[in-house]
Short mmCIF file of C-alpha atoms and ligand atoms in Angstrom, two decimals:
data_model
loop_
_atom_site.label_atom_id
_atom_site.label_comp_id
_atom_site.label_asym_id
_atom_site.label_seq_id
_atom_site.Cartn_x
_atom_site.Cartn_y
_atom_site.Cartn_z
CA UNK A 1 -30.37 -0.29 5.01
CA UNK A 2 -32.34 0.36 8.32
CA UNK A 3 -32.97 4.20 9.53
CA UNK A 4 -30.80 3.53 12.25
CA UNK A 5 -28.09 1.87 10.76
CA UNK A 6 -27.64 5.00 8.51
CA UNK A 7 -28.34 7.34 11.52
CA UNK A 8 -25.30 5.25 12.92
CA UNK A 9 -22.75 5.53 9.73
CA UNK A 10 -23.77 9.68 9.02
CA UNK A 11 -23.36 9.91 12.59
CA UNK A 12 -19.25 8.37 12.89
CA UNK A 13 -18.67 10.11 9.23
CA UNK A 14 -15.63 12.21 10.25
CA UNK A 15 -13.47 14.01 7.81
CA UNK A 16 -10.59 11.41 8.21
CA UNK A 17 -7.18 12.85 6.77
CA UNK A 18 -5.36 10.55 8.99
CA UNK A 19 -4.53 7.64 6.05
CA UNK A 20 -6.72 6.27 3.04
CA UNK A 21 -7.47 2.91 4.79
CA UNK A 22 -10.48 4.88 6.75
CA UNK A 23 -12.63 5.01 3.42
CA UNK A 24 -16.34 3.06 3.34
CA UNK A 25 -17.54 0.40 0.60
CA UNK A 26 -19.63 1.94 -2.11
CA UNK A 27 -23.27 1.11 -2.11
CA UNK A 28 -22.49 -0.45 -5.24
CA UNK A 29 -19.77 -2.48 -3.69
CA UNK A 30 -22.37 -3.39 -1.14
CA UNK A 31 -24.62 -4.95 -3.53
CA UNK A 32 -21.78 -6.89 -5.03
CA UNK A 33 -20.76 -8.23 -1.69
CA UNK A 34 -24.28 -9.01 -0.78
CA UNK A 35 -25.03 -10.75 -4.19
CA UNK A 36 -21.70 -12.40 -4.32
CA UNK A 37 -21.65 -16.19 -5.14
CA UNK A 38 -19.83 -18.14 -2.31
CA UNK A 39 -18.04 -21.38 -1.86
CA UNK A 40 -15.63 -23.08 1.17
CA UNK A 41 -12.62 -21.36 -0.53
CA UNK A 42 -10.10 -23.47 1.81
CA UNK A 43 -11.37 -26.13 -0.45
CA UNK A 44 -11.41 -23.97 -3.94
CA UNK A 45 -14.80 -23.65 -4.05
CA UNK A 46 -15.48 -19.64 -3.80
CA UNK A 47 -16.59 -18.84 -7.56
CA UNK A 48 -15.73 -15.45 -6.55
CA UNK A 49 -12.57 -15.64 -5.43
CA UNK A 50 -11.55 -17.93 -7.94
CA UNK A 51 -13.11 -15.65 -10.69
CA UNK A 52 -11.49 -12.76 -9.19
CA UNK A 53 -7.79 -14.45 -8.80
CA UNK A 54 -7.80 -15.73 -12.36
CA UNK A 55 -9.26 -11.66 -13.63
CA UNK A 56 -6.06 -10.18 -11.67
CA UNK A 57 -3.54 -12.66 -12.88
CA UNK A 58 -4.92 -11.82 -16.70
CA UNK A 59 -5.11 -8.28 -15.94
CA UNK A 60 -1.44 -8.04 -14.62
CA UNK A 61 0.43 -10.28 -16.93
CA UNK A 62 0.83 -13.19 -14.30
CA UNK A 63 0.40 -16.44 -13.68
CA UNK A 64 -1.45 -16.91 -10.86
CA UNK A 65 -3.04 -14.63 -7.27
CA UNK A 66 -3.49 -15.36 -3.87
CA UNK A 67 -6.51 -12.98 -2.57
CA UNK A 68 -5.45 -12.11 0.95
CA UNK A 69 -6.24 -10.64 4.84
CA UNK A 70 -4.19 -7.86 4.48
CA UNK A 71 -0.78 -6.35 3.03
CA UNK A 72 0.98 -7.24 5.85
CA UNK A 73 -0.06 -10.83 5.06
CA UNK A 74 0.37 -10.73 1.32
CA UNK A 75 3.86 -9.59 2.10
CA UNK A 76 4.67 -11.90 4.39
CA UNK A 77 3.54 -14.66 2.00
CA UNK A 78 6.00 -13.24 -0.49
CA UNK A 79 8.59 -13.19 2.01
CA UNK A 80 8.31 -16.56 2.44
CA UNK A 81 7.57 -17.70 -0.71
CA UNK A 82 10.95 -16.69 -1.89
CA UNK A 83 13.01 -17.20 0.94
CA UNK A 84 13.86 -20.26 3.02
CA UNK A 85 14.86 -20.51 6.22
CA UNK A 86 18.43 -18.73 6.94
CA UNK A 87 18.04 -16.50 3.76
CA UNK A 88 17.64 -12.75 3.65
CA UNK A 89 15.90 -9.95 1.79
CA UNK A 90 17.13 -6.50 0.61
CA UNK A 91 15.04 -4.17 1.27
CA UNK A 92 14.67 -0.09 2.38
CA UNK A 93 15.04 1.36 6.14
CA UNK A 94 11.90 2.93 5.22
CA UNK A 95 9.76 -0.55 4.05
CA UNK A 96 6.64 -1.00 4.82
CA UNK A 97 7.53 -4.88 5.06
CA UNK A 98 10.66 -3.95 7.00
CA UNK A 99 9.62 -1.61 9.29
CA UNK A 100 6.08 -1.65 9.72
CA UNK A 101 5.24 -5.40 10.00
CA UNK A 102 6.17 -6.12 13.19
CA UNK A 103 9.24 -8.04 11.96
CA UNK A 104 6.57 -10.69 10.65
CA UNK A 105 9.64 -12.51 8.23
CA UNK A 106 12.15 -12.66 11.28
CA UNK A 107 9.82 -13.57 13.59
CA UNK A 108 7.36 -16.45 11.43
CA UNK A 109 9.91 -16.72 8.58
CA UNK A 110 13.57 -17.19 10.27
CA UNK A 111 14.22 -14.83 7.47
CA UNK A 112 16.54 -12.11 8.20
CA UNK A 113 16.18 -8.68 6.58
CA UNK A 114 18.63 -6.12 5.13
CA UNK A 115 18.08 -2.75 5.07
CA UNK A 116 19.68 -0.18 3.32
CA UNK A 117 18.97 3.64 3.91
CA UNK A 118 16.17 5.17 1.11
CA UNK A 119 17.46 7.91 -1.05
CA UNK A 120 15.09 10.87 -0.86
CA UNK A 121 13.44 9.87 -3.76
CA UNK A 122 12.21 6.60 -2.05
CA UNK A 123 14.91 4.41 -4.77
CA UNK A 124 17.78 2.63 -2.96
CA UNK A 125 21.03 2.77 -4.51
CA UNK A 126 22.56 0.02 -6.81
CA UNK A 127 26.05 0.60 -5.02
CA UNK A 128 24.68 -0.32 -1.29
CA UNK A 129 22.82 -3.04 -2.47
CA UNK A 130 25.61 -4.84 -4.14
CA UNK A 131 27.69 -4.34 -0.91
CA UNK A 132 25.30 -5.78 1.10
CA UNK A 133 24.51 -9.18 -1.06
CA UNK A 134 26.75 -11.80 1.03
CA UNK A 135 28.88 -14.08 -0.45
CA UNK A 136 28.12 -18.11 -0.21
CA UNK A 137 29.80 -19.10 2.90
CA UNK A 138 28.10 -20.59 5.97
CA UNK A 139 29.17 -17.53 7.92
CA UNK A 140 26.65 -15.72 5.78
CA UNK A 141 22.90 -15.51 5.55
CA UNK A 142 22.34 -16.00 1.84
CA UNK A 143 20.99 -13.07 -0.08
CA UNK A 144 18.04 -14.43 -1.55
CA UNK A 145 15.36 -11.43 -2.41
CA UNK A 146 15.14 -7.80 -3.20
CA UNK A 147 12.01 -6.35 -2.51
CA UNK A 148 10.71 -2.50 -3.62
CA UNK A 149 8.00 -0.46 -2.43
CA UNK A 150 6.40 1.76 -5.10
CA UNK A 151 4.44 4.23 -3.98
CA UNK A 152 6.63 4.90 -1.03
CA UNK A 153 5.59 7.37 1.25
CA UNK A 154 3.85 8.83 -1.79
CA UNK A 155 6.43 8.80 -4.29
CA UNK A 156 6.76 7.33 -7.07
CA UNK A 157 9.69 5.10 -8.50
CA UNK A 158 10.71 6.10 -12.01
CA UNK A 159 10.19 3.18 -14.39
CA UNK A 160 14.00 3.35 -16.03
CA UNK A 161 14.75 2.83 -11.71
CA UNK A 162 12.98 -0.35 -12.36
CA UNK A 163 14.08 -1.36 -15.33
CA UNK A 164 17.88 -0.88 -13.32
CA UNK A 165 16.75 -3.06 -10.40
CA UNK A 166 15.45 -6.21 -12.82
CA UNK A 167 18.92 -5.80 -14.24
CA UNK A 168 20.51 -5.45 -10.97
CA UNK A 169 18.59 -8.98 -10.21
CA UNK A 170 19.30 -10.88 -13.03
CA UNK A 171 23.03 -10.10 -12.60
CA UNK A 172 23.13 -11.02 -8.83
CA UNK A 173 20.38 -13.91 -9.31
CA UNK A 174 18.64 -12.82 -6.91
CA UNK A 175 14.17 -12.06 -7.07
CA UNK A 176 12.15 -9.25 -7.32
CA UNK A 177 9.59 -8.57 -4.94
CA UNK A 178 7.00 -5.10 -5.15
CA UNK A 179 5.14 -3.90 -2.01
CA UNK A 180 2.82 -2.37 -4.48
CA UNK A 181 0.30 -1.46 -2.08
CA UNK A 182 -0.21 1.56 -3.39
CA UNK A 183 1.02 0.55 -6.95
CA UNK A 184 -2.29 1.73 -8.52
CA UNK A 185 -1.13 5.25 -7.15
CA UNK A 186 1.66 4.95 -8.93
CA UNK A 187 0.07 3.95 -12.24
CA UNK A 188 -2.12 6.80 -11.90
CA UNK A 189 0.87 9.73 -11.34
CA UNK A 190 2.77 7.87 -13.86
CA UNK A 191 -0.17 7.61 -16.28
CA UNK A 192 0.92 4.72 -17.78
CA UNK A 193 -1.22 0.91 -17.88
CA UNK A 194 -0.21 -1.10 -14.38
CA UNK A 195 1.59 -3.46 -16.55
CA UNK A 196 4.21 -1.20 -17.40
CA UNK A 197 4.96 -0.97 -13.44
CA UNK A 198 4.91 -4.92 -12.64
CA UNK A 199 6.25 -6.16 -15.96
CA UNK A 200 9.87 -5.74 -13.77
CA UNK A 201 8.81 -7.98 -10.88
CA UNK A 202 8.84 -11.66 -9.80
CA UNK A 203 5.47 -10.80 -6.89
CA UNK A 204 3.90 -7.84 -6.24
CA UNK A 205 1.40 -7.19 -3.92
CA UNK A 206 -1.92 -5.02 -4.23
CA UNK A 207 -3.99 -3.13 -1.36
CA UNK A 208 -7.77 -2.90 -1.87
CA UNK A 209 -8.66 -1.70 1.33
CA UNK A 210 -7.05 1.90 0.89
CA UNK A 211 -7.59 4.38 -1.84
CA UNK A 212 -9.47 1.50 -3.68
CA UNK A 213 -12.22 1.15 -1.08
CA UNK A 214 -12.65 -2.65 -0.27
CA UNK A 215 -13.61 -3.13 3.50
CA UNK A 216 -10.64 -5.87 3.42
CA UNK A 217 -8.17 -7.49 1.45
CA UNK A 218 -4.78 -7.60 -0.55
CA UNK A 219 -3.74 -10.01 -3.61
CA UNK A 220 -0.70 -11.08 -4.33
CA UNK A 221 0.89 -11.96 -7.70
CA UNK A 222 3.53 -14.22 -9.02
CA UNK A 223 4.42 -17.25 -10.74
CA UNK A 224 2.34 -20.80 -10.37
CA UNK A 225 4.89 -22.18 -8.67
CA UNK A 226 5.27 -19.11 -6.15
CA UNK A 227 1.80 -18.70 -5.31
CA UNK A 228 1.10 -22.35 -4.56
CA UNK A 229 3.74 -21.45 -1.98
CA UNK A 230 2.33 -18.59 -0.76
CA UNK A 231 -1.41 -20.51 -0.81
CA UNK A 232 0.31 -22.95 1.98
CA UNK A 233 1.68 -20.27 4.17
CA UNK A 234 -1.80 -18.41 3.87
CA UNK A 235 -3.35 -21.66 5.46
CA UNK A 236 -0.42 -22.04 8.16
CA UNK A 237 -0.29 -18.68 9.19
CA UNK A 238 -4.58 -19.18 9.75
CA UNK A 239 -5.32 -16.72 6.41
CA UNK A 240 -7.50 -19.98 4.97
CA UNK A 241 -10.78 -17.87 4.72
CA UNK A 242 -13.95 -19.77 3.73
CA UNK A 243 -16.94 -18.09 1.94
CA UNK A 244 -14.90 -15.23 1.37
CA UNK A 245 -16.20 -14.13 -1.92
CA UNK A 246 -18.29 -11.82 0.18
CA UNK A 247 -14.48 -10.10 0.37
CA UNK A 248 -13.55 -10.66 -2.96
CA UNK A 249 -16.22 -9.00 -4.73
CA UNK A 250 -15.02 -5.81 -3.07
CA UNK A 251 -11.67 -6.29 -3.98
CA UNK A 252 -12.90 -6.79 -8.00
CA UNK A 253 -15.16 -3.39 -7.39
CA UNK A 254 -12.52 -1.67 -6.30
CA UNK A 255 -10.42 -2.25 -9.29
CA UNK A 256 -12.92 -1.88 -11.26
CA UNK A 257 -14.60 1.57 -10.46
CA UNK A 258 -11.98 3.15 -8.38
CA UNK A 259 -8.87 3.20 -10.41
CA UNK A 260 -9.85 5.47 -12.37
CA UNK A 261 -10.96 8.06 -9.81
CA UNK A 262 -7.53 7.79 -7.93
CA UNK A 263 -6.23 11.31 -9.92
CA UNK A 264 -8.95 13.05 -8.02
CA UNK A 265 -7.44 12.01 -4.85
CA UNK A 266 -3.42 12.97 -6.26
CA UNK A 267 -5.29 16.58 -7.43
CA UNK A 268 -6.83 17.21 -4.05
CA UNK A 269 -3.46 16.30 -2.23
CA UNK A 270 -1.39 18.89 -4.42
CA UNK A 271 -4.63 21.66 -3.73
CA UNK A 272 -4.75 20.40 0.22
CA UNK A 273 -0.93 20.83 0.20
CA UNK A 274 -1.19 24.99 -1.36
CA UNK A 275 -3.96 26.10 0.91
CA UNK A 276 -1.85 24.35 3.92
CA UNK A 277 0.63 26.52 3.19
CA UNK A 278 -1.56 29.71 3.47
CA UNK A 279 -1.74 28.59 6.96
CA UNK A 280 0.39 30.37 9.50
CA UNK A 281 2.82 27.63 10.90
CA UNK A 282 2.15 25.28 8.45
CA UNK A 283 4.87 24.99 5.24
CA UNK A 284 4.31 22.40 2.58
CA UNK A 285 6.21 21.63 -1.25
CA UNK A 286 3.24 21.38 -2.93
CA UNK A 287 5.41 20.77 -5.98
CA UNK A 288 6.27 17.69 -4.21
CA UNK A 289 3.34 16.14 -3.46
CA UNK A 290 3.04 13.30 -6.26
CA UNK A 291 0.30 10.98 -5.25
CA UNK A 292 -2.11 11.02 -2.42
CA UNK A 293 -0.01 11.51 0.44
CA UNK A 294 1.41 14.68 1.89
CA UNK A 295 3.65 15.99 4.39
CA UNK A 296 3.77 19.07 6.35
CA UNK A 297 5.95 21.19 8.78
CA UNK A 298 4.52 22.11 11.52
CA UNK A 299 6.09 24.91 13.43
CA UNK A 300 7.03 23.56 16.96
CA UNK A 301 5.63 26.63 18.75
CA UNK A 302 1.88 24.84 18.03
CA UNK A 303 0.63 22.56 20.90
CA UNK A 304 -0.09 19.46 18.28
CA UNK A 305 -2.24 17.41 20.83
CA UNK A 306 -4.66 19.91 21.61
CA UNK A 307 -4.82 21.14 18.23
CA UNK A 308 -5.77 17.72 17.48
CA UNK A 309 -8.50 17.58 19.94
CA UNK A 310 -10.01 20.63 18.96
CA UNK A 311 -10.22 19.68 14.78
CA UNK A 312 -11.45 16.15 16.73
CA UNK A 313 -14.65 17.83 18.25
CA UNK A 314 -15.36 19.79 14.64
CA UNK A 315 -15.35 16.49 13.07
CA UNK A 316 -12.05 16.32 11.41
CA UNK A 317 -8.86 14.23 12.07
CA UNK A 318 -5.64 14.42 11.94
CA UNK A 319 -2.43 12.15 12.64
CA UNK A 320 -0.07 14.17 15.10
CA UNK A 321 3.89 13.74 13.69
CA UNK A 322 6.62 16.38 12.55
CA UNK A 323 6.51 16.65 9.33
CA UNK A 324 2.68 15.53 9.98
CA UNK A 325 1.20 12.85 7.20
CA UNK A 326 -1.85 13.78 5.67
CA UNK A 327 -3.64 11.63 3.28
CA UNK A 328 -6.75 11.97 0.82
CA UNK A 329 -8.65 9.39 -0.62
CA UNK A 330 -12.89 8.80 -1.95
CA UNK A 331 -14.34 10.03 1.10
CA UNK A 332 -12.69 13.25 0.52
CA UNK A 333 -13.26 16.22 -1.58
CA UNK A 334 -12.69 20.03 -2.01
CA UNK A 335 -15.02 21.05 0.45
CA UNK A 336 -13.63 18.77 3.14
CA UNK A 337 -10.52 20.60 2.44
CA UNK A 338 -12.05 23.64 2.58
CA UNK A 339 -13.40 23.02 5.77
CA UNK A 340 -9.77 22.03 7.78
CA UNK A 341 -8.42 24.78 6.35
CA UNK A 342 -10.94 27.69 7.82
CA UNK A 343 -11.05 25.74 11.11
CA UNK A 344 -7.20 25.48 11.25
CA UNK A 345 -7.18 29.33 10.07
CA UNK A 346 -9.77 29.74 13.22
CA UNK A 347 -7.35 27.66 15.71
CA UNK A 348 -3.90 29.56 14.96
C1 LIG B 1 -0.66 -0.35 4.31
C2 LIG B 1 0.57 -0.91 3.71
C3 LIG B 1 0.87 -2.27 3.81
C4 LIG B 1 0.10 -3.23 4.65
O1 LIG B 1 -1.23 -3.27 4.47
P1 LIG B 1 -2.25 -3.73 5.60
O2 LIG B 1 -3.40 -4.15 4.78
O3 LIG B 1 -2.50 -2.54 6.45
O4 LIG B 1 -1.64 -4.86 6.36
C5 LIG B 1 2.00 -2.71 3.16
N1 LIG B 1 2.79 -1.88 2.48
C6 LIG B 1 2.55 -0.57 2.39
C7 LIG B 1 3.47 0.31 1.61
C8 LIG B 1 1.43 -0.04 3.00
O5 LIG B 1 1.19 1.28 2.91
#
């Protein structure tokens, strides 16, 4: 690296609690991507992606990966991997892939989602869902697809929950999708092997560009038959990426070496969440907080936006919202924690 292009990164290093897709590849992740093998991938020739595809499939109990853009895209892939035309999903009022994606399966898809209001604990209930599957009758879209999220908003579905919905799908014939964009999260608070989260699901998806690191990227997992789909909506939808083994070698670091670091980041969310609350008009549930991701009150006598602009000129940021959203992840530790809390101390 050049003086000045370090100059350049120490000089935009901000503590960033505003989400965990803000962290920076490892140098050792750098050297991957820089020594990674590359091919035209459109045309299956990226050793790396290949070689990473057929590692995640292996390490996940499936039969086959699509390495992708971005969640939103693996998701969307899924989406339309298991739907056709006219059908419809199940899914929360709090998705990601519902609410978040711009309405990608409605609006590329002609799929049609339903939503059915999150119980506190981020589960939906068995009881809504099978109101909402439609019978077969033209009048009806036809209920093809129930997809999770897991973590979800930072909590964690209990594995018997899971074990319910594969029942609940195998009764209604319907498939089993997993934003698990966070699913390593999950793993992690659950301490239990990944396996014994996706063993339930038809696809899941996997984010590498958030607490894992990567710069870029998202697989997504399924049968052969499924992700050969999913491969020909990547291309339509302009996600054919060429040498992009530069991007998968990231995406195999950051399983690799920053799994197992991912409790740090669940410890320092729980420790962020106490010293919050020493705070004056700040209240958090510390005994709450089960991953990486945190919510606090904030009392509505504080004037968020310039509070905001004043952490912004000490270095440190912040995503404005009632309860606010704060997130931790590699590029944070104790001390950066430290630090918001003595200037927030100094602010109110
Ligand atoms: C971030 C996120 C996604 C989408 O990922 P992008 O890579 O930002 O498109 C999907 N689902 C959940 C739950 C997420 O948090």
């Amino acid at each position: 690296m050049t003086e000045s292009h370090s100059a350049q990164i120490s000089a935009s290093r901000y503590i960033d609690f505003r989400s965990d897709t803000v962290t920076r590849p490892s140098q050792s992740m750098r050297q991957a991507m820089a020594n990674a093998e590359v091919g035209d991938d459109v045309y299956g020739d990226d050793p790396t992606v290949n070689a990473f595809e057929q590692w995640a499939a292996e390490r996940h109990g499936f039969e086959s990966a699509v390495f992708c853009s971005s969640g939103t895209q693996a998701n969307l892939l899924a989406l339309m991997a298991h739907c056709e035309r006219g059908d419809e999903y199940l899914c929360g009022q709090q998705a990601h892939n519902y609410k978040f994606e711009g309405g990608g399966a409605a609006v590329l898809g002609s799929i049609q989602p339903q939503p059915i209001e999150n119980n506190p604990d981020g589960t939906l209930p068995f009881d809504k869902l099978e109101a909402a599957i439609k019978p077969l009758d033209p009048h009806f879209a036809r209920t093809t697809l129930l997809s999770l999220e897991n973590t979800i908003n930072g909590k964690v579905l209990p594995l018997s929950y899971l074990a319910e919905a594969r029942e609940f799908v195998n009764k209604h014939k319907l498939k089993l999708h997993l934003d698990g964009a966070r699913v390593y999260n999950a793993a992690t608070a659950l301490d239990a092997d990944i396996t014994k989260i996706v063993q339930y699901f038809d696809s899941f998806t996997i984010c590498l560009s958030k607490g894992l690191g990567a710069p870029v990227g998202s697989l997504l997992l399924g049968s052969h038959d499924l992700i050969a789909k999913a491969r020909r909506w990547r291309k339509v939808l302009g996600g054919g990426m060429r040498q992009a083994g530069i991007l998968a070698a990231a995406g195999q670091i950051a399983l690799k070496e920053n799994v197992s670091r991912l409790g740090d980041d669940h410890n320092n969310a729980r420790y962020l969440a106490q010293q919050l609350n020493t705070v004056t008009g700040f209240s958090t549930k510390p005994e709450f907080v089960e991953t990486n991701i945190l919510f606090a009150k904030v009392d509505e006598a504080i004037d968020q936006a310039k509070l905001l602009s004043t952490l912004k000129e000490k270095g440190i940021l912040l995503s404005p919202g009632n309860p606010m959203r704060l997130v931790t992840h590699l590029d944070i530790n104790r001390d950066d924690i430290d630090s918001l809390i003595a200037e927030l101390k100094a602010i109110v």
